[in-house]
């Protein structure tokens, strides 16, 4: 297998070589050009210095005869000539100094000193002579002494100028050599670059363009339908192009294999198509059967979309919607108005409703329906009419209430006469103890039967919504003590320790008898399910504006799966039935109803074999006037006092 990356490395090597060569040529040419420029500038500066110095030398040589002529003949004409020459010499001296100072070069410092001497001669000799009167001019002999110094300065300037001229030739020769070098390097660089470019092009043609052309020819053949066309390893070039050719051949082989596989799949699809036709036929037959079953179901069933429009429904549902309208309104058990189809609800729900404006009741079930991918299809709505069942329950409740009331009157009379007879026997010393024991048994069972009748009557009031409270100021600590003391004889007879922890709690508003019934039922229930040597504890405290009542026991406990049903009517835990504990399952139902009527709540926590704790929370809804009296808010309906209020246990 060819090693990948070879072509890339070769191309990068070629490009890198050309780049390095180009940069090297460029650097050499830049250095040569820089040297040429420096040499030219220095030569030009030297030439300027030579010219300026030569002009100063010439003016200085011309000054001597003019100065002698003026000393011999201080005429106006000679004075004018001398004045012009002195001014010219000053200008040339200044220009020469500026030229030397602008670009100092080796050897120009000596010229600069000689120029200073020349300037000293001009200002020390020529100008003072011009300033003298003709009668005070020096003699020619005196002037000759000064001219000797000027001549020496001129000779030295001449020598220095000759020296500067001698430096010009080597610099010009160096400039020529640098120019030749730059030209040579440029030519070599251009030739080498051309050769490299030509080599790269030839290599690209052989290693890239040719193989790519063969790949393109093969691609056109495959596009025309010849899936057997291949580039071939011997024509695939090198490096990445060879890898491309090999991959292209593999792609052609894959396409050929895919075509064969597609042909096989087409044959399979044809067979499956026939099977699907049979399946669709069977599905239609199954749908017809399901439709028949749905139509034969007495319950009203519909699958609704998000707008409440039926996707699928059966005749009973169509009859309900036709009779009450698609947007019918219902009332649930709590008196809340809800739409019949519950189209806005998202989760599963079960409830019982009564259609608004009618006496027809329905058990309703609603739940979302999703397809196999989890997408929401719609909402299932099932209505089962329970009007007859509710009417039967109403009649039953009325019957219970009537029977309870009718039984209560004779039981009260029986208890009265039994108590009267027992009182008479108590006053007679010779009373038959056996008769007294029999009468006491009659009294206890009559009281028990009276309590049972009272519980049935109370349950009927709760179910019918006719439970009324007699609100007043309730002293919870006092009620707690009374309930504990009232149950203590029973606890002592059973060998159970009954204790109480009572904290100060503000008075609350409520029905004193009903709240006392809560204490009695919970304590009685705890004593029934606690064995001998057990412990029942009653705790009263306040917690965040609420009264907290706890009744704990070390009894048999309640299984976790049954705790949610403890407050249902006529429900008894499995261990209560197994232990033959007396009761009909109304005590806790009555407790919950009384607590709820007072705006409170009740909870239970229990563990089998450890014990049970019932926790009641009642709101402390009292307020105080400035004089300290307790005011009760209007939170309950008043009811007329009734005789025969009772405290029942379950």
XYZ file of C-alpha atoms in Angstrom:
650
model
C 0.000 0.000 0.000
C 1.352 3.432 -0.922
C 2.324 5.663 1.918
C -0.076 8.605 2.137
C 1.237 12.142 2.195
C 4.116 11.579 -0.327
C 2.731 13.911 -2.989
C 1.984 16.552 -0.424
C 5.522 16.348 0.904
C 7.016 16.612 -2.597
C 4.885 19.610 -3.487
C 5.725 21.280 -0.210
C 9.433 20.542 -0.766
C 9.323 22.059 -4.275
C 7.434 25.114 -3.129
C 9.762 25.479 -0.151
C 12.846 25.247 -2.402
C 11.512 27.900 -4.773
C 10.604 30.085 -1.830
C 14.059 29.751 -0.255
C 15.760 30.416 -3.610
C 13.597 33.428 -4.264
C 14.232 34.803 -0.783
C 17.992 34.217 -1.118
C 18.122 36.010 -4.483
C 15.991 38.780 -3.084
C 18.233 39.172 -0.032
C 21.404 39.244 -2.157
C 19.917 41.786 -4.541
C 18.672 43.922 -1.669
C 22.132 43.865 -0.066
C 23.792 44.722 -3.400
C 21.341 47.517 -4.068
C 21.881 48.850 -0.571
C 25.663 48.776 -1.054
C 25.307 50.432 -4.465
C 23.187 53.127 -2.978
C 25.668 53.712 -0.143
C 28.663 53.759 -2.493
C 26.931 56.158 -4.873
C 25.976 58.440 -2.027
C 29.515 58.472 -0.640
C 30.993 59.091 -4.140
C 28.556 61.912 -4.750
C 29.366 63.416 -1.373
C 33.089 63.186 -2.118
C 32.539 64.851 -5.490
C 30.563 67.656 -3.861
C 33.310 68.162 -1.284
C 35.965 68.205 -4.026
C 34.025 70.723 -6.113
C 33.268 72.985 -3.153
C 36.861 72.834 -1.894
C 38.282 73.442 -5.370
C 36.131 76.526 -5.755
C 37.334 77.795 -2.378
C 40.943 77.098 -3.426
C 40.490 78.952 -6.710
C 38.913 81.963 -5.013
C 41.655 81.974 -2.394
C 44.373 81.942 -5.097
C 42.627 84.765 -6.968
C 42.379 86.855 -3.784
C 46.136 87.323 -3.386
C 46.893 89.346 -6.624
C 43.679 91.353 -6.248
C 44.616 92.213 -2.684
C 48.146 93.306 -3.803
C 46.685 95.445 -6.587
C 44.385 97.158 -4.099
C 47.250 97.852 -1.706
C 49.303 99.362 -4.552
C 46.335 101.252 -6.028
C 43.374 101.718 -3.681
C 41.177 102.932 -6.460
C 37.456 102.472 -6.466
C 37.689 99.960 -9.259
C 40.219 97.783 -7.386
C 38.180 98.179 -4.222
C 35.028 96.968 -6.010
C 36.879 93.956 -7.451
C 38.284 93.102 -4.000
C 34.889 93.472 -2.349
C 33.201 91.130 -4.860
C 35.974 88.556 -4.515
C 35.824 88.610 -0.685
C 32.040 88.133 -0.796
C 32.414 85.261 -3.290
C 35.045 83.613 -1.107
C 32.758 83.916 1.946
C 29.898 82.254 0.098
C 32.106 79.427 -1.174
C 33.573 78.878 2.305
C 30.085 78.684 3.788
C 28.883 76.281 1.059
C 31.951 74.052 1.493
C 31.477 73.901 5.272
C 27.789 73.024 4.893
C 28.639 70.316 2.326
C 31.223 68.751 4.644
C 28.970 69.032 7.749
C 25.938 67.476 5.992
C 27.734 64.142 5.262
C 30.981 63.830 7.202
C 33.424 61.430 5.552
C 36.930 60.239 6.480
C 39.439 62.960 5.452
C 36.937 65.819 5.445
C 37.902 66.881 8.973
C 41.305 68.084 7.697
C 39.620 69.948 4.861
C 37.273 71.471 7.434
C 40.267 72.771 9.424
C 41.905 74.276 6.331
C 38.624 75.969 5.455
C 38.608 77.481 8.916
C 42.152 78.817 8.310
C 41.030 80.222 4.967
C 38.076 81.879 6.613
C 40.375 83.264 9.285
C 42.578 84.746 6.520
C 39.562 86.364 4.863
C 38.232 87.841 8.082
C 41.641 88.599 9.511
C 43.305 90.136 6.431
C 41.032 90.939 3.488
C 38.104 92.467 5.317
C 40.217 94.585 7.687
C 42.106 96.016 4.640
C 38.771 96.962 3.074
C 37.855 98.676 6.291
C 41.047 100.814 6.361
C 41.359 104.179 4.764
C 43.632 104.337 1.712
C 46.199 106.276 3.717
C 46.397 103.525 6.345
C 46.787 100.535 4.034
C 49.749 98.193 4.737
C 52.693 98.001 2.434
C 53.202 95.241 -0.059
C 55.939 93.814 2.116
C 53.708 93.612 5.131
C 51.020 91.978 3.003
C 53.465 89.361 1.691
C 53.918 87.930 5.189
C 50.194 87.276 5.462
C 49.981 85.918 1.916
C 52.487 83.182 2.801
C 50.011 81.722 5.316
C 47.241 81.898 2.719
C 49.443 80.154 0.167
C 50.220 77.364 2.617
C 46.495 76.949 3.242
C 45.859 76.791 -0.483
C 48.602 74.184 -0.970
C 47.166 72.017 1.800
C 43.650 72.355 0.366
C 44.991 71.326 -3.026
C 46.616 68.262 -1.517
C 43.468 67.319 0.402
C 41.326 67.750 -2.727
C 43.686 65.478 -4.636
C 43.344 62.913 -1.850
C 39.541 63.044 -2.074
C 39.748 62.630 -5.855
C 41.895 59.550 -5.328
C 39.109 57.915 -3.179
C 36.514 58.330 -5.917
C 38.047 55.720 -8.225
C 37.942 52.726 -5.782
C 34.390 53.577 -4.858
C 33.309 53.633 -8.471
C 35.042 50.331 -9.060
C 33.227 48.817 -6.027
C 29.958 50.150 -7.368
C 30.595 48.453 -10.685
C 31.400 45.137 -9.036
C 28.249 45.285 -6.915
C 26.149 46.036 -9.969
C 27.648 43.069 -11.788
C 27.000 40.844 -8.744
C 23.364 41.947 -8.498
C 22.886 41.347 -12.208
C 24.481 37.905 -11.958
C 22.445 36.884 -8.936
C 19.224 38.104 -10.560
C 19.891 36.142 -13.736
C 20.803 33.001 -11.786
C 17.711 33.344 -9.595
C 15.416 33.818 -12.570
C 16.910 30.850 -14.416
C 16.732 28.633 -11.315
C 13.134 29.687 -10.648
C 12.151 28.946 -14.237
C 13.802 25.527 -14.029
C 12.039 24.724 -10.749
C 8.654 25.851 -12.097
C 9.126 23.763 -15.240
C 10.156 20.776 -13.108
C 7.122 21.207 -10.855
C 4.822 21.446 -13.864
C 6.288 18.297 -15.393
C 5.991 16.484 -12.084
C 2.402 17.692 -11.623
C 1.546 16.499 -15.117
C 3.008 13.069 -14.485
C 1.992 12.556 -10.852
C -1.257 14.551 -10.592
C -2.870 15.722 -13.807
C -2.461 12.456 -15.722
C -3.851 10.227 -12.948
C -6.663 12.726 -12.265
C -7.576 12.604 -15.947
C -7.805 8.815 -15.740
C -9.940 9.151 -12.582
C -12.242 11.548 -14.466
C -12.507 9.109 -17.400
C -13.377 6.303 -15.009
C -15.979 8.511 -13.270
C -17.637 9.266 -16.627
C -17.704 5.554 -17.419
C -19.327 4.760 -14.068
C -21.832 7.586 -14.569
C -22.705 6.030 -17.930
C -23.540 2.774 -16.159
C -20.280 0.809 -16.439
C -19.755 -0.113 -12.799
C -16.883 -2.419 -13.783
C -14.674 0.535 -14.849
C -11.553 0.960 -12.705
C -8.613 3.384 -12.647
C -6.035 0.684 -11.948
C -3.180 0.784 -9.474
C -0.549 1.115 -12.220
C -2.127 4.355 -13.481
C -2.968 5.889 -10.154
C 0.048 8.140 -9.744
C 1.706 8.592 -6.362
C 0.891 9.827 -2.913
C -2.560 11.261 -2.310
C -3.537 10.940 -5.981
C -2.767 7.225 -5.820
C -4.835 7.014 -2.646
C -7.655 8.878 -4.407
C -7.503 6.446 -7.345
C -7.515 3.472 -5.003
C -10.436 4.932 -3.014
C -12.281 5.623 -6.269
C -11.813 1.992 -7.332
C -13.097 0.895 -3.931
C -16.090 3.197 -4.391
C -16.785 1.598 -7.777
C -16.629 -1.834 -6.193
C -18.955 -0.641 -3.393
C -21.384 0.760 -5.957
C -21.381 -2.519 -7.808
C -21.990 -4.369 -4.565
C -24.722 -1.868 -3.627
C -26.437 -2.413 -6.965
C -26.385 -6.154 -6.408
C -27.693 -5.662 -2.885
C -30.414 -3.282 -4.128
C -31.507 -5.816 -6.695
C -31.805 -8.403 -3.958
C -33.637 -5.926 -1.723
C -36.026 -5.011 -4.526
C -36.923 -8.645 -4.828
C -37.441 -8.815 -1.063
C -39.507 -5.599 -1.143
C -41.756 -7.052 -3.771
C -42.352 -10.043 -1.531
C -42.907 -7.786 1.473
C -45.238 -5.606 -0.557
C -47.411 -8.599 -1.179
C -47.255 -9.404 2.525
C -48.189 -5.798 3.390
C -51.192 -5.972 1.112
C -52.326 -9.032 3.018
C -51.560 -7.267 6.323
C -53.575 -4.184 5.293
C -56.450 -6.420 4.360
C -56.212 -8.134 7.731
C -55.900 -4.756 9.508
C -59.041 -3.513 7.820
C -60.860 -6.615 8.901
C -59.491 -6.151 12.440
C -60.539 -2.488 12.406
C -64.024 -3.553 11.414
C -64.100 -5.972 14.336
C -62.790 -3.298 16.730
C -65.337 -0.839 15.389
C -68.093 -3.384 16.032
C -66.799 -4.000 19.581
C -66.550 -0.251 20.243
C -70.072 0.329 18.964
C -71.383 -2.533 21.097
C -69.793 -1.165 24.297
C -72.388 0.515 26.559
C -69.826 2.998 27.906
C -69.351 6.278 26.021
C -65.835 6.188 24.518
C -64.056 8.772 22.353
C -60.559 9.693 21.251
C -60.380 13.513 21.165
C -57.838 15.829 19.582
C -56.388 18.884 21.330
C -59.476 20.936 20.437
C -61.893 18.370 21.876
C -63.039 17.175 18.441
C -63.615 13.384 18.308
C -61.152 11.412 16.210
C -62.927 8.151 17.045
C -66.119 7.708 19.079
C -68.966 5.237 19.551
C -72.755 5.689 19.514
C -73.114 6.194 23.317
C -70.565 9.037 23.206
C -72.271 10.590 20.198
C -75.573 10.379 22.044
C -74.102 12.116 25.118
C -72.521 14.886 23.034
C -75.705 15.309 21.025
C -77.839 15.528 24.155
C -75.614 17.893 26.120
C -73.513 19.588 23.446
C -69.809 19.251 22.617
C -68.898 21.859 25.256
C -70.996 20.509 28.110
C -70.003 21.515 31.639
C -69.897 19.149 34.598
C -69.524 19.418 38.376
C -67.118 17.090 40.191
C -67.427 15.773 43.746
C -65.883 18.979 45.134
C -68.317 21.288 43.348
C -65.767 22.451 40.769
C -67.001 23.305 37.275
C -65.063 21.413 34.607
C -65.498 20.797 30.876
C -66.905 17.400 30.058
C -63.986 16.303 27.848
C -61.159 17.677 30.071
C -59.315 18.604 26.849
C -56.976 20.942 28.698
C -55.734 18.283 31.098
C -52.411 16.598 30.348
C -52.300 13.590 32.670
C -54.480 10.645 33.533
C -57.551 11.380 35.655
C -60.435 9.475 37.232
C -63.377 11.229 38.809
C -67.124 11.325 39.050
C -69.140 14.174 37.578
C -72.695 15.379 37.305
C -73.697 17.203 34.150
C -74.660 20.772 34.877
C -78.420 21.316 34.886
C -79.217 17.583 35.116
C -79.211 14.773 37.672
C -77.217 12.450 35.427
C -73.956 11.283 36.976
C -71.017 9.728 35.141
C -67.818 8.001 36.201
C -65.199 9.614 33.983
C -61.768 8.364 32.931
C -59.439 10.469 30.779
C -55.855 9.810 29.708
C -53.463 10.871 26.925
C -52.834 8.384 24.106
C -49.416 8.141 22.409
C -48.212 6.192 19.416
C -45.295 3.754 19.420
C -42.856 6.676 19.005
C -44.199 8.581 22.007
C -46.020 11.236 19.962
C -49.354 12.416 21.352
C -52.279 11.170 19.254
C -55.117 12.507 21.327
C -56.973 12.084 24.611
C -59.089 9.067 25.535
C -62.377 9.896 27.256
C -64.558 7.154 28.787
C -67.912 7.950 30.417
C -69.947 5.373 32.319
C -73.322 6.542 33.553
C -73.740 5.873 37.274
C -76.971 7.778 37.813
C -78.767 4.596 38.950
C -75.978 3.598 41.319
C -75.901 7.063 42.890
C -79.660 7.054 43.290
C -79.399 3.668 45.005
C -76.702 5.017 47.312
C -78.856 8.030 48.103
C -81.773 5.772 48.990
C -79.420 3.636 51.085
C -78.133 6.691 52.955
C -81.670 7.843 53.607
C -82.500 4.345 54.810
C -79.479 4.337 57.141
C -80.455 7.733 58.498
C -84.072 6.677 58.978
C -83.194 3.367 60.610
C -80.565 5.009 62.819
C -83.054 7.612 63.954
C -85.762 5.034 64.555
C -83.384 2.777 66.507
C -82.035 5.628 68.545
C -85.377 6.458 70.200
C -86.125 2.967 71.641
C -82.485 2.487 72.617
C -82.610 5.718 74.572
C -85.748 4.498 76.348
C -84.152 1.123 77.099
C -81.074 2.793 78.562
C -83.254 5.066 80.662
C -85.210 2.204 82.172
C -82.064 0.095 82.726
C -80.409 2.981 84.552
C -83.616 3.466 86.591
C -83.709 -0.213 87.602
C -80.005 -0.206 88.440
C -80.544 2.866 90.593
C -83.353 1.190 92.496
C -81.260 -1.967 93.014
C -78.382 0.149 94.236
C -80.622 1.529 96.977
C -81.693 -1.967 98.031
C -79.123 -3.834 100.021
C -80.654 -7.195 99.232
C -80.440 -6.770 95.517
C -79.648 -9.886 93.493
C -76.034 -9.491 92.283
C -76.722 -11.765 89.315
C -79.603 -9.553 88.209
C -77.434 -6.437 88.591
C -74.693 -8.028 86.465
C -77.217 -8.897 83.772
C -78.613 -5.384 83.802
C -75.077 -3.910 83.526
C -74.434 -6.113 80.486
C -77.670 -4.850 78.969
C -76.608 -1.274 79.722
C -73.140 -1.643 78.165
C -74.454 -3.248 74.997
C -77.248 -0.714 74.726
C -74.662 2.088 74.971
C -72.544 0.337 72.349
C -75.514 -0.066 70.059
C -76.447 3.575 70.606
C -72.926 4.654 69.675
C -73.065 2.484 66.547
C -76.370 4.039 65.561
C -74.862 7.472 66.182
C -71.887 6.645 63.977
C -74.164 5.471 61.180
C -76.206 8.649 61.468
C -73.047 10.782 61.460
C -71.716 8.957 58.386
C -75.019 9.564 56.632
C -74.795 13.282 57.446
C -71.243 13.444 56.085
C -72.147 11.639 52.864
C -75.189 13.823 52.301
C -73.284 17.049 53.041
C -75.631 17.969 55.889
C -73.068 17.905 58.694
C -73.456 21.066 60.777
C -71.167 22.387 63.496
C -71.953 24.389 66.605
C -69.033 26.855 66.735
C -67.710 28.197 69.968
C -64.536 28.811 71.933
C -62.785 25.488 72.544
C -60.222 24.942 75.301
C -58.100 22.188 73.765
C -55.966 21.442 76.884
C -59.139 20.896 78.929
C -60.679 18.631 76.267
C -57.426 16.654 76.112
C -57.373 16.106 79.879
C -61.053 15.092 79.910
C -60.554 12.622 77.056
C -57.499 11.042 78.706
C -59.162 10.797 82.102
C -62.322 9.373 80.540
C -60.342 6.613 78.808
C -58.042 5.849 81.747
C -60.327 3.201 83.385
C -60.476 1.266 80.124
C -56.698 1.528 79.734
C -56.112 0.291 83.284
C -58.479 -2.631 82.740
C -56.479 -3.578 79.611
C -53.092 -3.156 81.351
C -52.059 -0.275 79.058
C -50.138 2.810 80.186
C -52.054 5.925 79.083
C -50.149 9.219 79.414
C -50.505 12.781 78.175
C -48.144 15.683 77.414
C -50.171 18.878 77.287
C -48.599 22.226 76.435
C -50.397 25.582 76.736
C -52.400 26.223 73.557
C -54.563 29.224 72.769
C -58.296 28.621 72.518
C -59.609 27.915 69.056
C -62.974 28.182 67.369
C -64.849 24.933 66.780
C -67.535 22.511 67.830
C -66.457 21.351 71.278
C -68.405 18.089 71.183
C -67.085 17.140 67.737
C -63.473 17.924 68.690
C -63.923 15.878 71.870
C -65.233 13.082 69.646
C -61.952 13.257 67.675
C -59.948 12.715 70.887
C -62.260 9.918 72.064
C -62.167 8.045 68.756
C -58.365 8.282 68.356
C -57.677 7.218 71.968
C -60.250 4.416 71.776
C -58.770 3.225 68.486
C -55.230 3.230 69.994
C -56.373 1.250 73.071
C -58.122 -1.368 70.932
C -54.987 -2.117 68.885
C -52.430 -1.944 71.738
C -51.714 -5.159 73.664
C -51.265 -5.394 77.436
C -48.140 -3.714 78.827
C -48.298 -1.341 75.874
C -48.216 2.437 75.928
C -50.575 5.056 74.485
C -49.486 8.687 74.601
C -51.537 11.804 73.793
C -49.593 15.009 72.990
C -50.960 18.531 72.524
C -48.820 21.456 71.343
C -48.940 24.519 69.109
C -46.965 24.783 65.867
C -46.999 27.861 63.640
C -50.551 29.050 64.331
C -51.927 25.493 64.487
C -52.803 23.116 67.268
C -50.932 19.817 66.918
C -52.617 16.737 68.387
C -50.716 13.434 68.347
C -51.974 10.046 69.540
C -49.236 7.395 69.521
C -49.409 3.754 70.490
C -47.142 0.729 70.596
C -49.744 -1.503 69.023
C -49.771 -3.893 66.088
C -49.361 -1.164 63.444
C -50.954 -0.891 60.000
C -49.473 -2.357 56.786
C -48.127 0.340 54.468
C -50.352 -0.694 51.563
C -53.480 -0.232 53.724
C -52.677 3.131 55.319
C -54.169 5.142 52.446
C -57.583 3.492 53.029
C -57.707 3.855 56.821
C -60.094 6.826 56.593
C -62.498 5.160 54.129
C -65.973 4.271 55.305
C -66.340 0.711 56.669
C -62.672 -0.096 55.994
C -60.877 -2.203 58.581
C -57.221 -3.152 58.499
C -56.376 -6.796 57.871
C -54.761 -7.254 61.290
C -57.925 -5.845 62.946
C -60.022 -8.550 61.296
C -57.462 -11.224 62.136
C -57.388 -10.181 65.832
C -61.218 -9.917 65.953
C -61.020 -6.315 67.169
C -64.592 -4.979 67.502
C -65.754 -2.119 65.294
C -67.375 -1.409 61.923
C -64.763 0.937 60.386
C -66.449 4.305 60.930
C -64.343 5.819 63.721
C -61.454 7.155 61.608
C -63.824 8.203 58.847
C -65.698 10.319 61.418
C -62.409 11.775 62.713
C -61.332 12.849 59.246
C -64.731 14.413 58.509
C -64.690 16.435 61.759
C -61.091 17.578 61.233
C -61.809 18.588 57.629
C -64.929 20.490 58.724
C -62.722 22.517 61.080
C -60.253 23.338 58.292
C -57.612 20.956 59.621
C -55.831 17.877 58.372
C -54.950 14.441 59.690
C -52.036 12.158 58.855
C -50.916 8.703 59.911
C -47.530 7.044 60.205
C -47.307 3.405 61.159
C -45.001 0.403 61.138
C -46.195 -3.142 61.626
C -45.118 -4.491 65.018
C -43.896 -1.071 66.213
C -46.959 1.138 66.516
C -49.015 3.916 64.968
C -49.148 7.701 65.323
C -52.097 9.840 64.218
C -51.325 13.569 63.849
C -54.123 16.153 63.722
C -53.532 19.816 62.914
C -56.292 22.341 63.696
C -56.019 26.049 62.877
C -56.000 28.418 65.849
C -58.416 30.919 64.262
C -59.008 33.132 67.300
C -58.270 36.783 67.893
C -58.374 38.968 70.994
C -60.035 42.266 71.723
C -58.231 45.036 73.613
C -59.953 43.892 76.817
C -58.489 40.376 76.404
C -61.702 38.579 75.385
C -61.438 36.009 72.629
C -63.354 36.719 69.428
C -64.380 33.876 67.103
C -64.411 34.579 63.366
C -67.444 33.568 61.359
C -66.134 30.291 59.940
C -68.915 27.779 60.558
C -72.607 27.493 60.008
C -74.688 27.696 63.157
C -76.936 24.779 63.914
C -79.616 24.427 66.575
C -78.539 22.370 69.605
C -79.601 18.754 69.421
C -80.152 16.260 72.185
C -78.202 13.069 72.340
C -74.786 14.327 71.224
C -72.419 11.422 71.423
C -68.768 10.492 71.552
C -68.304 7.338 69.476
C -65.374 5.014 68.936
C -64.866 2.958 65.801
